[in-house]
Short mmCIF file of C-alpha atoms in Angstrom, two decimals:
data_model
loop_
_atom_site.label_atom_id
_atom_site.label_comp_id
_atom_site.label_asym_id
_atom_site.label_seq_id
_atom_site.Cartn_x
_atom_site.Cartn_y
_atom_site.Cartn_z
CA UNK A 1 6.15 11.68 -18.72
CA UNK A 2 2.13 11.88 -18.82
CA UNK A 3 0.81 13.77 -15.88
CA UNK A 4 -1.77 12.16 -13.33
CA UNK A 5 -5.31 12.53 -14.31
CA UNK A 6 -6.78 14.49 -11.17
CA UNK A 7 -8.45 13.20 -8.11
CA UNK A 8 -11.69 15.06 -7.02
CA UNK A 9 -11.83 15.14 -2.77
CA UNK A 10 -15.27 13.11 -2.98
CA UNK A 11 -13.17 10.37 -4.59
CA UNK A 12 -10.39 10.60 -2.28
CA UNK A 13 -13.11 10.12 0.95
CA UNK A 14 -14.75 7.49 -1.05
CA UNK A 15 -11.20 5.37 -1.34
CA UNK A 16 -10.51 6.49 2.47
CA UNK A 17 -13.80 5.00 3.70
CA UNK A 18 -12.94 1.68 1.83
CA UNK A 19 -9.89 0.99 2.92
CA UNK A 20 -11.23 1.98 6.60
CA UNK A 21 -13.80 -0.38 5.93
CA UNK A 22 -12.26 -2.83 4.46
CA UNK A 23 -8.89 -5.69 4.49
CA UNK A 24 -5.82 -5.42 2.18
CA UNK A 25 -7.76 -6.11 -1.01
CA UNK A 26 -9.14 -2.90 -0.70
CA UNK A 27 -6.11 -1.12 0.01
CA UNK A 28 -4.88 -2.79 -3.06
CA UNK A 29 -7.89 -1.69 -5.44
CA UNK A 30 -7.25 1.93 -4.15
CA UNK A 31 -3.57 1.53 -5.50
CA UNK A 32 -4.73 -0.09 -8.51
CA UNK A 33 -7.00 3.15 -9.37
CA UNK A 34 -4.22 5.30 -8.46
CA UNK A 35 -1.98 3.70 -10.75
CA UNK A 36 -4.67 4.11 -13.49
CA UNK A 37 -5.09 7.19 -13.30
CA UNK A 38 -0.97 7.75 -13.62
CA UNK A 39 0.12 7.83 -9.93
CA UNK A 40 2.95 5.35 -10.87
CA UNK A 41 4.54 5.75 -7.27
CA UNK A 42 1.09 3.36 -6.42
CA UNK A 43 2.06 0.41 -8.26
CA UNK A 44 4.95 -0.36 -5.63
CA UNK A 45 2.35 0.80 -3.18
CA UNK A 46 0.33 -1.75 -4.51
CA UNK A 47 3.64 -4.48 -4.13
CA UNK A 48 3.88 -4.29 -0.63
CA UNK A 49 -0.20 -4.05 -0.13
CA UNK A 50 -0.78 -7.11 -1.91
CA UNK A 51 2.61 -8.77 -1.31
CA UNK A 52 2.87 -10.44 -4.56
CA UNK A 53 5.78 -8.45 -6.69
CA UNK A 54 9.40 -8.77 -6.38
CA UNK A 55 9.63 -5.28 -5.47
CA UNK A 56 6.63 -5.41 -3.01
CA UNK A 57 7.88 -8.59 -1.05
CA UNK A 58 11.41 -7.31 -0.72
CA UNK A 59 10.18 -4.31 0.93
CA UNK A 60 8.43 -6.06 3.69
CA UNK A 61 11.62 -8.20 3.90
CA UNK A 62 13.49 -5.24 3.98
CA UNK A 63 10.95 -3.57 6.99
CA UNK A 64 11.21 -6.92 9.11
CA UNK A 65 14.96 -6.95 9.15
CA UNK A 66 15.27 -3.29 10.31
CA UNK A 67 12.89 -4.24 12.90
CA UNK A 68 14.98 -7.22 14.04
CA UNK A 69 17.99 -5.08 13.34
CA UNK A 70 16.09 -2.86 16.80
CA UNK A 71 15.24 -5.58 18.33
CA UNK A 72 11.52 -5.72 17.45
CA UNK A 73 9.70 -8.98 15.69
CA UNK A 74 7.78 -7.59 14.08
CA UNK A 75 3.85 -9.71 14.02
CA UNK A 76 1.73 -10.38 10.90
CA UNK A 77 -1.32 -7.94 12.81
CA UNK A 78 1.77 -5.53 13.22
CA UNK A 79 3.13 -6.05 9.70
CA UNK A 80 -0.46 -5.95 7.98
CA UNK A 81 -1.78 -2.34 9.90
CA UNK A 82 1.73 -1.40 8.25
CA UNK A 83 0.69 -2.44 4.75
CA UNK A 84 -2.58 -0.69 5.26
CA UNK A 85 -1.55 2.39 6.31
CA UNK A 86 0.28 2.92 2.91
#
């Protein structure tokens, strides 16, 4: 297994402040750098940010029936902060 090409702090701010900043397509690019660089763990990251993999969709499937499972609907707003927050 290749190790992960390092992240400097400047860079990690800079990716911080975008997402912040921006909508899920942001949080998406992040994960797509990450994944570049060899954090693999941010490809699924990037699934359930962009909600177009298998993997990514059945995750938020997955998170919306636990919440039903306690009761909770969860709401797209809800559901999206969730998917931002990584």
């Amino acid at each position: 297994m290749l190790e992960a090409k390092k992240v400097s702090k400047s860079e990690i701010q800079a990716w911080r402040k975008q997402i912040e900043n921006g909508d899920l397509s942001d949080v998406g690019e992040v994960y797509q750098q990450l994944a570049k660089r060899g954090y693999h763990y941010a490809k699924w990251a990037y699934g359930v940010a962009s909600a177009d993999t298998i993997t990514g969709n059945g995750a938020l499937e997955f998170m919306q029936a636990v919440a039903k499972e306690h009761h909770h609907i969860l709401t797209d707003d809800e559901t999206n902060k969730i998917r931002c927050a990584g």
